[in-house]
Every structure is written in structure tokens, then in C-alpha cells.
Short mmCIF file of C-alpha atoms in Angstrom, two decimals:
data_model
loop_
_atom_site.label_atom_id
_atom_site.label_comp_id
_atom_site.label_asym_id
_atom_site.label_seq_id
_atom_site.Cartn_x
_atom_site.Cartn_y
_atom_site.Cartn_z
CA MET I 262 -16.89 -15.48 -9.63
CA SER I 263 -15.32 -18.53 -7.98
CA LYS I 264 -17.48 -20.41 -5.47
CA GLY I 265 -14.41 -20.84 -3.27
CA ASN I 266 -10.76 -21.86 -3.09
CA ILE I 267 -10.54 -25.50 -2.03
CA LEU I 268 -7.58 -27.64 -0.99
CA LEU I 269 -8.05 -31.31 -1.92
CA VAL I 270 -5.73 -33.74 -0.09
CA ASP I 271 -5.49 -37.43 -1.05
CA ASP I 272 -2.58 -39.77 -1.79
CA GLU I 273 -4.56 -41.43 -4.61
CA PRO I 274 -3.99 -39.44 -7.86
CA ASN I 275 -7.10 -40.86 -9.57
CA ALA I 276 -9.34 -39.81 -6.69
CA VAL I 277 -7.84 -36.32 -6.77
CA ARG I 278 -8.26 -36.05 -10.54
CA VAL I 279 -11.92 -37.11 -10.51
CA LEU I 280 -13.06 -34.99 -7.55
CA SER I 281 -11.11 -31.89 -8.63
CA ALA I 282 -12.69 -32.10 -12.11
CA ILE I 283 -16.17 -32.30 -10.59
CA LEU I 284 -15.57 -29.35 -8.28
CA GLU I 285 -13.89 -27.20 -10.92
CA GLU I 286 -16.78 -27.84 -13.31
CA ASP I 287 -19.10 -26.50 -10.59
CA GLY I 288 -17.08 -23.27 -10.23
CA PHE I 289 -14.64 -24.03 -7.41
CA LEU I 290 -10.90 -23.33 -7.65
CA VAL I 291 -9.01 -26.43 -6.50
CA GLU I 292 -5.48 -26.77 -5.15
CA LYS I 293 -4.22 -30.37 -5.05
CA ALA I 294 -1.95 -32.05 -2.49
CA TYR I 295 -0.91 -35.71 -2.29
CA SER I 296 0.40 -35.68 1.28
CA ALA I 297 -0.14 -33.79 4.54
CA ALA I 298 3.28 -32.12 4.21
CA GLU I 299 2.41 -30.77 0.74
CA ALA I 300 -0.99 -29.64 2.04
CA LYS I 301 0.63 -27.59 4.83
CA ARG I 302 2.88 -25.82 2.32
CA LEU I 303 -0.15 -24.90 0.20
CA LEU I 304 -2.02 -23.66 3.28
CA GLN I 305 0.82 -21.23 3.96
CA ASP I 306 0.95 -19.97 0.36
CA HIS I 307 -2.74 -19.70 -0.58
CA ASP I 308 -5.86 -18.07 0.79
CA LEU I 309 -8.12 -21.13 1.13
CA ASP I 310 -11.79 -21.36 2.02
CA ALA I 311 -12.01 -25.07 2.89
CA VAL I 312 -10.04 -28.32 2.99
CA ILE I 313 -11.23 -31.75 1.85
CA THR I 314 -8.89 -34.51 3.04
CA ASP I 315 -8.72 -38.27 3.06
CA VAL I 316 -8.35 -39.83 6.52
CA ARG I 317 -5.83 -42.56 5.73
CA MET I 318 -2.62 -41.45 4.02
CA PRO I 319 1.01 -42.61 4.28
CA GLY I 320 3.07 -40.72 6.83
CA GLU I 321 1.03 -38.02 8.52
CA ASP I 322 -2.64 -38.92 8.07
CA GLY I 323 -5.69 -36.73 7.63
CA LEU I 324 -6.46 -36.62 11.36
CA GLN I 325 -2.98 -35.29 12.16
CA LEU I 326 -3.34 -32.75 9.35
CA PHE I 327 -6.67 -31.68 10.86
CA GLU I 328 -4.98 -31.09 14.24
CA ASP I 329 -2.35 -28.90 12.57
CA ILE I 330 -5.01 -26.91 10.71
CA CYS I 331 -6.92 -26.35 13.97
CA LEU I 332 -3.78 -24.86 15.51
CA GLU I 333 -2.57 -22.74 12.58
CA PHE I 334 -5.78 -21.99 10.61
CA PRO I 335 -8.68 -22.49 13.05
CA ASP I 336 -11.20 -20.68 10.82
CA ILE I 337 -10.70 -22.99 7.79
CA PRO I 338 -13.38 -25.73 7.73
CA VAL I 339 -12.21 -29.32 7.15
CA ILE I 340 -14.29 -32.02 5.43
CA PHE I 341 -13.17 -35.64 5.66
CA LEU I 342 -13.40 -38.36 3.02
CA THR I 343 -13.09 -41.78 4.60
CA ALA I 344 -13.31 -45.47 3.74
CA PHE I 345 -16.04 -47.39 5.54
CA GLY I 346 -13.56 -48.82 8.07
CA SER I 347 -12.42 -45.36 9.21
CA VAL I 348 -15.84 -43.89 9.97
CA GLU I 349 -15.24 -43.99 13.73
CA SER I 350 -12.14 -41.82 13.37
CA ALA I 351 -14.02 -39.31 11.25
CA VAL I 352 -16.85 -39.13 13.81
CA LYS I 353 -14.31 -38.38 16.54
CA ALA I 354 -12.89 -35.60 14.38
CA MET I 355 -16.42 -34.16 14.03
CA THR I 356 -16.68 -33.90 17.82
CA ARG I 357 -13.41 -31.92 17.81
CA GLY I 358 -14.59 -29.41 15.23
CA ALA I 359 -14.40 -31.00 11.77
CA PHE I 360 -17.09 -29.60 9.47
CA TYR I 361 -18.41 -32.85 7.93
CA PHE I 362 -17.38 -36.27 6.69
CA PHE I 363 -18.35 -38.46 3.73
CA VAL I 364 -17.81 -42.17 3.18
CA LYS I 365 -16.07 -42.91 -0.14
CA PRO I 366 -17.31 -42.67 -2.81
CA PRO I 367 -19.28 -39.59 -1.73
CA ASP I 368 -22.57 -38.39 -3.13
CA TYR I 369 -21.15 -35.55 -5.19
CA ALA I 370 -24.29 -33.40 -5.10
CA SER I 371 -24.36 -33.60 -1.30
CA LEU I 372 -20.64 -32.93 -1.09
CA LYS I 373 -20.96 -29.78 -3.21
CA GLY I 374 -23.84 -28.56 -1.06
CA ILE I 375 -21.90 -29.08 2.19
CA LEU I 376 -18.84 -27.47 0.63
CA CYS I 377 -20.83 -24.35 -0.27
CA ARG I 378 -21.96 -24.10 3.36
CA ALA I 379 -18.36 -24.50 4.56
CA VAL I 380 -17.11 -21.76 2.23
CA GLU I 381 -19.89 -19.42 3.31
CA GLN I 382 -19.02 -20.02 6.96
CA ARG I 383 -15.36 -19.24 6.29
CA ARG I 384 -16.22 -16.01 4.47
CA LEU I 385 -18.62 -14.89 7.21
CA LYS I 386 -15.89 -15.44 9.80
CA ARG I 387 -13.50 -13.31 7.76
CA GLU I 388 -16.10 -10.55 7.48
CA VAL I 389 -16.68 -10.65 11.25
CA CYS I 390 -12.91 -10.44 11.76
CA LEU I 391 -12.75 -7.34 9.57
CA LEU I 392 -15.69 -5.68 11.34
CA LYS I 393 -14.10 -6.37 14.75
CA ALA I 394 -10.87 -4.82 13.52
CA GLN I 395 -12.71 -1.70 12.35
CA ILE I 396 -14.58 -1.37 15.65
CA SER I 397 -11.56 -2.01 17.88
CA ASN I 398 -9.47 0.59 16.05
CA ARG I 399 -11.85 3.52 16.48
CA HIS I 400 -9.02 5.63 17.97
CA ASN I 401 -7.02 5.85 14.74
CA ASP I 402 -6.73 9.55 13.92
CA GLN I 403 -6.44 8.86 10.17
CA GLY I 404 -9.78 7.09 9.94
CA GLN I 405 -8.26 3.81 8.71
CA PRO I 406 -8.14 0.43 10.47
CA ALA I 407 -5.08 0.42 12.72
CA PHE I 408 -4.20 -3.17 11.97
CA VAL I 409 -6.36 -5.43 9.82
CA GLY I 410 -5.66 -9.10 9.32
CA GLY I 411 -7.16 -12.54 9.70
CA SER I 412 -4.03 -14.61 9.07
CA THR I 413 -2.36 -16.65 11.79
CA ALA I 414 0.54 -14.17 11.89
CA SER I 415 -1.80 -11.18 12.26
CA ARG I 416 -3.78 -12.85 15.03
CA LYS I 417 -0.54 -13.60 16.87
CA ILE I 418 0.52 -9.95 16.58
CA MET I 419 -2.73 -8.73 18.11
CA GLU I 420 -2.46 -11.36 20.86
CA ASN I 421 0.99 -9.96 21.66
CA VAL I 422 -0.41 -6.42 21.67
CA GLU I 423 -3.12 -7.51 24.09
CA ALA I 424 -0.57 -9.22 26.36
CA VAL I 425 1.86 -6.29 26.63
CA LYS I 426 -0.29 -3.19 26.12
CA ASP I 427 -0.73 -2.29 29.81
CA THR I 428 2.82 -3.01 30.95
CA GLY I 429 5.58 -0.45 31.26
CA SER I 430 7.99 -2.58 29.22
CA SER I 431 9.66 -1.17 26.12
CA VAL I 432 8.52 -2.80 22.88
CA LEU I 433 10.55 -3.20 19.68
CA ILE I 434 8.53 -3.76 16.48
CA CYS I 435 10.57 -5.33 13.67
CA GLY I 436 9.60 -5.67 10.03
CA GLU I 437 10.10 -4.44 6.49
CA THR I 438 9.14 -0.92 5.44
CA GLY I 439 5.41 -0.53 4.89
CA THR I 440 4.24 -3.51 6.96
CA GLY I 441 2.27 -1.38 9.43
CA LYS I 442 4.68 -1.04 12.34
CA GLU I 443 3.38 2.40 13.37
CA LEU I 444 -0.20 1.07 13.33
CA ILE I 445 0.83 -1.61 15.83
CA ALA I 446 2.49 1.06 17.98
CA ARG I 447 -0.76 3.04 17.93
CA ALA I 448 -2.70 -0.06 18.94
CA LEU I 449 -0.28 -0.58 21.86
CA HIS I 450 -1.01 2.96 23.04
CA PHE I 451 -4.71 3.51 22.29
CA GLU I 452 -5.78 0.17 23.73
CA SER I 453 -3.70 0.65 26.89
CA VAL I 454 -4.15 2.41 30.22
CA ARG I 455 -2.14 5.30 28.71
CA LYS I 456 -4.71 5.94 25.95
CA ASP I 457 -5.77 9.32 27.42
CA ARG I 458 -2.18 10.56 27.46
CA PRO I 459 -0.20 11.74 24.37
CA PHE I 460 1.04 9.45 21.62
CA VAL I 461 4.14 11.15 20.16
CA ALA I 462 5.76 9.72 17.02
CA VAL I 463 9.24 10.62 15.78
CA ASN I 464 10.59 9.37 12.44
CA CYS I 465 14.30 9.01 13.19
CA ALA I 466 15.12 8.45 9.51
CA ALA I 467 13.50 11.71 8.43
CA LEU I 468 15.51 14.04 10.67
CA PRO I 469 19.15 15.08 10.10
CA LYS I 470 21.43 13.87 12.88
CA GLU I 471 22.25 17.50 13.72
CA LEU I 472 18.57 18.10 14.63
CA ILE I 473 17.45 14.84 16.17
CA GLU I 474 18.84 15.58 19.65
CA SER I 475 17.09 18.95 19.92
CA GLU I 476 13.92 17.40 18.47
CA LEU I 477 13.88 14.72 21.16
CA PHE I 478 15.09 16.67 24.19
CA GLY I 479 14.32 20.31 23.36
CA TYR I 480 16.55 23.28 24.12
CA GLU I 481 16.83 26.41 26.20
CA LYS I 482 16.83 29.93 24.82
CA GLY I 483 20.32 30.78 23.55
CA ALA I 484 21.50 27.16 23.55
CA PHE I 485 22.88 27.66 20.04
CA THR I 486 22.76 30.19 17.22
CA GLY I 487 19.15 30.67 16.21
CA ALA I 488 17.68 29.35 19.47
CA GLY I 489 15.67 32.50 20.14
CA GLU I 490 13.26 30.88 22.58
CA GLN I 491 12.87 27.76 24.69
CA ARG I 492 11.56 24.66 22.92
CA ILE I 493 9.96 21.59 24.54
CA GLY I 494 11.21 18.31 23.02
CA LYS I 495 9.26 15.20 22.05
CA VAL I 496 10.28 13.29 25.18
CA GLU I 497 8.88 16.01 27.42
CA GLN I 498 5.74 16.34 25.27
CA THR I 499 4.95 12.66 25.85
CA ALA I 500 4.12 13.35 29.53
CA GLY I 501 2.89 9.97 30.75
CA GLY I 502 2.03 8.65 27.29
CA THR I 503 3.87 6.68 24.62
CA LEU I 504 6.94 7.80 22.70
CA PHE I 505 7.20 6.01 19.36
CA LEU I 506 10.64 6.11 17.73
CA ASP I 507 10.14 4.95 14.16
CA GLU I 508 13.30 3.48 12.55
CA ILE I 509 15.34 3.75 15.74
CA GLY I 510 18.26 2.09 13.96
CA GLU I 511 18.92 5.41 12.20
CA LEU I 512 19.80 7.23 15.44
CA ASP I 513 23.30 8.68 15.76
CA ILE I 514 25.50 6.90 18.34
CA GLY I 515 25.71 10.05 20.48
CA VAL I 516 21.93 10.40 20.65
CA GLN I 517 21.67 6.68 21.44
CA ALA I 518 23.80 7.26 24.56
CA LYS I 519 21.56 10.09 25.77
CA LEU I 520 18.40 8.08 25.08
CA LEU I 521 19.83 5.18 27.10
CA ARG I 522 20.41 7.47 30.08
CA VAL I 523 16.85 8.76 29.86
CA LEU I 524 15.45 5.21 29.81
CA GLN I 525 17.59 4.22 32.78
CA GLU I 526 17.25 7.31 34.95
CA LYS I 527 13.87 8.68 33.79
CA GLU I 528 15.30 12.20 33.63
CA PHE I 529 17.15 14.43 31.16
CA GLU I 530 18.33 17.99 30.50
CA ARG I 531 17.35 20.21 27.60
CA LEU I 532 20.19 21.33 25.32
CA GLY I 533 21.87 24.34 26.87
CA GLY I 534 20.24 23.70 30.24
CA ASN I 535 21.44 22.29 33.56
CA ARG I 536 18.12 21.46 35.23
CA LYS I 537 17.10 17.80 35.53
CA ILE I 538 13.62 17.15 34.16
CA ARG I 539 11.78 14.04 35.34
CA VAL I 540 9.87 12.12 32.68
CA ASP I 541 7.41 9.24 32.64
CA PHE I 542 6.77 7.62 29.28
CA ARG I 543 6.54 4.24 27.66
CA LEU I 544 8.93 3.64 24.75
CA VAL I 545 7.84 1.80 21.62
CA ALA I 546 10.42 1.62 18.82
CA SER I 547 10.46 0.15 15.33
CA THR I 548 13.12 -0.85 12.85
CA ASN I 549 13.50 -2.39 9.42
CA ARG I 550 17.17 -3.11 10.15
CA ASP I 551 18.82 -6.18 11.63
CA LEU I 552 19.77 -4.51 14.92
CA PRO I 553 21.92 -7.40 16.27
CA ALA I 554 23.97 -7.12 13.06
CA GLU I 555 24.18 -3.33 13.54
CA VAL I 556 25.42 -3.93 17.09
CA GLY I 557 28.13 -6.23 15.70
CA LYS I 558 29.24 -3.52 13.28
CA GLY I 559 29.40 -0.91 16.05
CA HIS I 560 26.55 1.12 14.55
CA PHE I 561 24.11 0.51 17.41
CA ARG I 562 24.79 0.37 21.14
CA GLU I 563 24.44 -3.10 22.59
CA ASP I 564 23.20 -1.79 25.97
CA LEU I 565 20.50 0.30 24.26
CA PHE I 566 19.44 -2.68 22.13
CA TYR I 567 18.81 -4.79 25.24
CA ARG I 568 17.00 -1.88 26.89
CA ILE I 569 14.52 -1.38 24.00
CA ASN I 570 14.15 -5.07 23.12
CA VAL I 571 12.34 -6.13 26.31
CA PHE I 572 9.42 -7.35 24.20
CA CYS I 573 9.76 -7.88 20.44
CA ILE I 574 6.89 -8.02 17.93
CA VAL I 575 7.89 -9.25 14.47
CA VAL I 576 5.63 -8.17 11.59
CA PRO I 577 5.93 -10.51 8.58
CA PRO I 578 5.88 -8.97 5.08
CA LEU I 579 2.55 -9.04 3.26
CA ARG I 580 3.80 -11.73 0.86
CA GLU I 581 3.98 -14.11 3.85
CA ARG I 582 0.41 -13.41 5.02
CA LYS I 583 -1.51 -13.34 1.77
CA SER I 584 -4.78 -14.27 3.44
CA ASP I 585 -4.77 -10.69 4.80
CA ILE I 586 -4.78 -9.12 1.33
CA SER I 587 -8.51 -9.42 0.68
CA LEU I 588 -9.39 -8.01 4.12
CA LEU I 589 -6.97 -5.12 3.69
CA ALA I 590 -8.09 -4.38 0.13
CA HIS I 591 -11.76 -4.19 1.13
CA ALA I 592 -10.91 -2.01 4.17
CA PHE I 593 -8.96 0.43 1.99
CA LEU I 594 -11.70 0.32 -0.64
CA ARG I 595 -14.29 1.42 1.92
CA GLU I 596 -11.98 4.16 3.23
CA PHE I 597 -11.32 5.73 -0.16
CA CYS I 598 -14.88 5.25 -1.45
CA ALA I 599 -16.10 7.22 1.57
CA ARG I 600 -13.55 9.96 0.86
CA GLU I 601 -14.38 10.15 -2.85
CA ASN I 602 -18.14 9.68 -2.36
CA LYS I 603 -18.23 6.57 -4.56
CA ILE I 604 -19.74 3.10 -4.31
CA LEU I 605 -17.38 0.50 -5.80
CA SER I 606 -16.63 -3.20 -5.61
CA LEU I 607 -13.56 -5.25 -6.51
CA SER I 608 -13.90 -7.62 -9.45
CA PRO I 609 -12.89 -11.28 -8.86
CA GLU I 610 -10.06 -10.88 -11.37
CA VAL I 611 -8.69 -7.86 -9.49
CA LEU I 612 -8.73 -9.80 -6.22
CA ARG I 613 -6.89 -12.66 -7.93
CA ILE I 614 -4.23 -10.24 -9.16
CA LEU I 615 -3.88 -8.59 -5.74
CA GLU I 616 -3.53 -11.93 -3.97
CA GLY I 617 -1.01 -13.19 -6.53
CA TYR I 618 1.35 -10.22 -6.25
CA ASP I 619 4.34 -10.22 -3.85
CA TRP I 620 3.96 -6.60 -2.61
CA PRO I 621 7.57 -5.45 -2.12
CA GLY I 622 6.14 -2.24 -0.60
CA ASN I 623 3.88 -4.26 1.71
CA VAL I 624 0.64 -2.83 3.16
CA ARG I 625 1.59 0.76 2.28
CA GLN I 626 1.91 -0.20 -1.39
CA LEU I 627 -1.43 -2.04 -1.35
CA ARG I 628 -3.09 1.01 0.22
CA ASN I 629 -1.65 3.28 -2.47
CA VAL I 630 -2.83 0.92 -5.23
CA LEU I 631 -6.40 0.95 -3.85
CA GLU I 632 -6.38 4.74 -3.48
CA ARG I 633 -5.26 5.11 -7.11
CA ALA I 634 -7.86 2.60 -8.32
CA VAL I 635 -10.73 4.33 -6.51
CA VAL I 636 -9.70 7.73 -7.91
CA LEU I 637 -9.47 6.36 -11.48
CA ALA I 638 -12.61 4.20 -11.41
CA ARG I 639 -15.50 5.48 -13.51
CA GLY I 640 -17.92 2.58 -13.28
CA LYS I 641 -19.29 0.59 -10.34
CA GLU I 642 -16.47 -1.96 -10.17
CA ILE I 643 -12.69 -1.68 -10.01
CA SER I 644 -11.20 -3.67 -12.88
CA GLU I 645 -7.73 -4.49 -14.20
CA ARG I 646 -7.77 -1.18 -16.07
CA GLU I 647 -7.33 0.74 -12.79
CA LEU I 648 -4.35 -1.31 -11.57
CA PRO I 649 -0.72 -0.25 -12.17
CA GLU I 650 1.22 -2.27 -14.72
CA GLU I 651 3.76 -3.62 -12.20
CA LEU I 652 1.01 -5.82 -10.71
CA GLY I 653 0.89 -7.81 -13.95
CA ALA I 654 -2.63 -6.74 -14.80
CA ARG I 655 -3.61 -7.18 -18.44
CA LYS I 656 -3.80 -3.76 -20.02
CA ILE I 657 -6.12 -3.15 -22.97
CA PRO I 658 -3.93 -1.56 -25.65
CA LEU I 659 -4.97 1.78 -27.03
CA LYS I 660 -5.29 2.03 -30.77
CA LYS I 661 -3.15 4.45 -32.67
CA ARG I 662 -5.31 7.51 -33.19
CA ALA I 663 -5.94 9.28 -36.40
CA SER I 664 -6.20 13.05 -36.16
CA PHE I 665 -9.67 14.29 -35.23
CA SER I 666 -11.29 17.53 -36.20
CA SER I 667 -13.88 17.71 -33.42
CA LEU I 668 -14.73 16.55 -29.90
CA LYS I 669 -17.65 14.56 -31.35
CA GLU I 670 -15.27 12.49 -33.47
CA ILE I 671 -13.04 11.81 -30.42
CA GLU I 672 -16.10 10.72 -28.41
CA ALA I 673 -17.33 8.50 -31.25
CA GLN I 674 -13.95 6.74 -31.45
CA ALA I 675 -13.90 6.23 -27.67
CA VAL I 676 -17.34 4.58 -27.85
CA ARG I 677 -16.26 2.29 -30.71
CA ASP I 678 -13.06 1.30 -28.84
CA ALA I 679 -15.01 0.54 -25.67
CA LEU I 680 -17.49 -1.67 -27.52
CA GLU I 681 -14.67 -3.52 -29.25
CA ASN I 682 -12.76 -4.07 -26.01
CA CYS I 683 -15.94 -5.34 -24.33
CA ASN I 684 -16.84 -7.67 -27.23
CA GLY I 685 -20.00 -5.68 -27.96
CA ASN I 686 -21.32 -5.79 -24.39
CA LYS I 687 -23.02 -2.39 -24.10
CA SER I 688 -23.48 -2.48 -20.31
CA MET I 689 -19.79 -3.19 -19.77
CA ALA I 690 -18.79 -0.55 -22.32
CA ALA I 691 -20.98 2.03 -20.57
CA ARG I 692 -19.31 1.25 -17.22
CA MET I 693 -15.88 1.53 -18.83
CA LEU I 694 -16.78 4.96 -20.25
CA GLY I 695 -18.32 6.14 -16.96
CA MET I 696 -21.78 6.73 -18.44
CA SER I 697 -25.22 5.14 -18.18
CA ARG I 698 -26.51 2.61 -20.75
CA LYS I 699 -29.13 5.18 -21.76
CA ALA I 700 -26.40 7.75 -22.51
CA LEU I 701 -24.45 5.16 -24.51
CA TYR I 702 -27.51 4.23 -26.61
CA LYS I 703 -28.12 7.91 -27.26
CA ARG I 704 -24.59 8.30 -28.64
CA LEU I 705 -24.94 5.14 -30.75
CA LYS I 706 -28.14 6.47 -32.26
CA GLY I 707 -26.31 9.71 -32.98
CA GLY I 708 -23.91 7.91 -35.27
CA CYS I 709 -21.09 6.76 -33.01
#
């Protein structure tokens, strides 16, 4: 397992080559940057545990880079390498939160020791972040963390939730399908002063346009053929709570007009009725569409757009917040292990594959992959074998089978294949087969 993912920043190629070789030999994974601008690009694209940077570089120097890291990635420790004449600058950086500094050339043994401490600190902070997320989201009725993430984007989202949760303002949550928009809506409700009132969710994309109006506003007995009794709609059911309209961009124009009137006047009539019903609710909506573009095409009312877009929360796709992947994967792992009564871990290679994938289906896809892996796992660790092929995991090819005359022959072949695939490692082969080492030895003695 890697000791940590390190970003090494120095404009001197020889210095980068020497130090990266030393660190990689000791088990660290090293990303290399030759300027502050290149370093910032790598920080956005990789989940890093620590940064080692030179102080003096052309253009933006190491101190300016440190300031940017403090703003965007405050939990990533920064270690400075400095020439003797720049020690004063490095000391000042230490007083502002830098982790350590070394005068060039550093004592490499000391540097590796300090780096291990920095990586451990970073990982502990991430674990604390995950535990806080699990504690704060105790209201989730599905037993999963409502919104997990340690990236800058995720922290900003939760800061926005905190800022707007107790207001009466409508909130529009924008983002691709599967990014967790409903989970943010739930956080807005269950952490607010309305938490003891209903949270009512309506998937506008899942209902035919002929039914959506009656679903939202209800109807009176005899309002239409088949309306044998009065029905209370979702708006009325909300009763002082939060109405969440998922994929609001799918609403029919006619229903949009009625929703606008309800938001403006705080009253409505059931279908087939003539009595005004007063309502008090907070609207939270979500969309994966470009609503301003839909307004331009005449598919979405401009006045309704401005009414629902009082406060906008944008949820980036998972590929743009890859530092969240490990936290999410471990959260889902715990959830499904508890459900399946298993104790499993994620292998370093699996984590590397998960963090390297672009996740077109976002968090929902990641959750499904972890559920599948936990169900399939037979050993104590999830390996590449349990991952779907689209993730690019290396699959161990199955040999073409001869015909077998008995179950014992099939079992014997499975044992031989496992040993071959594991290069003779009996412990690994036993885990792959879902049996103990003792059971494997017993089968080997029996002639497998």
C-alpha cells in the first residue's frame, strides 16, 4: 500500500528527479510540478496527501502557492524546501500554518519521517470529516450519509446549506443526474427549523404530465372519471414543511403556471374544487437541465425560474471532486457491509481504480458499484474481481473448461485455477474461493 500521494513542486528538474526517486523508493506516489500554476492544476485533478514545494520559483513562488493551498485545500499539509537565504520566509510560513521546512539539501531520512507525519495528519482529518458527516446526517431515512465529501466543492455546498437552511427562500439545486441533489435537499430540511414537519419529495420526471397536476394539488370527489373520493395532493401534505420537486424542468407549462400562483399567493384549489386552501411550505427544487436555455426555448416559464432560483446550489459531478471518492466509497462500504453482515476492506488497487474512473453516473453509480462488490465478495477484501468491467479493472480470464463428471472434479479445477491466478499463494487463493486456509489445505490433501 502506498505511504501517501505527494505533490513535489520545484523549477529545478534535477532536484525533482532526485527527490522523487528517493520518495518513490520508500513507497510514496509522487506527482511532479515545475511551477505553481502546474501544481494548482494537479491539486484539482488528484487526491493528494501532502505538498513539498521550493520557496523560490519563477513567477508565482512557493509562498504564494502556499496561500492558494490554504484557501482551496486547507487540510493538505505543505512542507517547504528552501535555500539558506530564504529561511526567514519559510519560518514566517510556519507561523501561518505550514507543516515544516527544510534547508536544501535536506536530510532525506528526516524529510521522510516528517512526510509520514504529514500524511497521517491529512488522513486523520479526512476520517474526522467522514465521521462528522455520518453524525450530522442522522436524520436520513435510508440509513446512508446524506452528503459525504471532504473536497473544497463539497465543503462549499455544506456551507451554503448552513447559510440558507433556516430561511424561507426557495432553493434551486443544479447538477448532473446522480450527484446527490436530493440528499442536499434533505439536509436543507432536516437541519432546519422545519425538521419536525413533513419532507415531501416529488419526482417530476417520473409522472406523466396528465397526472402531475392532480399529484401536486389533489382533487375533489367526482373531479374527473375515476375520481371516486377526495385526494389530498403533495402540496397540501407538506403542511409547514419542505416540498422537494426533483427535476422541475420536466414540468408541463400549464402546471408551471399553477405552481407559480401557489408560490406567489400561498393558496390553491384542488382539481374540481372552488375552495381556496392556504398553504405554508418551503420549496426546494432540482434540475439536471440548463433552465436559462429552457427559458429561451419557451419550455420553462421565465417568471417561475426567477421565483425558484432565489438561492442556487451547484453540485459538481464526481469527476470534478475526486478527493470525495475515497470517503464516499468507505461510507457505502460500511453501509452495505452492515446490511449483508460482512466485514470487508477495500484493496489499494481498488481505491486506485475508483479514483481514476470518471463516473458518468456520479455518486449513484459509485454507490451501485460498492453494493455489487459487497454482495459478490467472498473473502475479507474487495478486489478487482468484484468490480464491473467498465471501470477498467483487470479481469482474470477464465480457462476454457473441459467437461466434468462430478462436483469434486469441478471443485478441484476451481482450486487449481485459484492457485495459478494467485501465483501459488495459498492464503490469497483461499480468500478468492471464500474458504479458510485450513479448508483449502484439506482439499489439496484430497487430491485437488
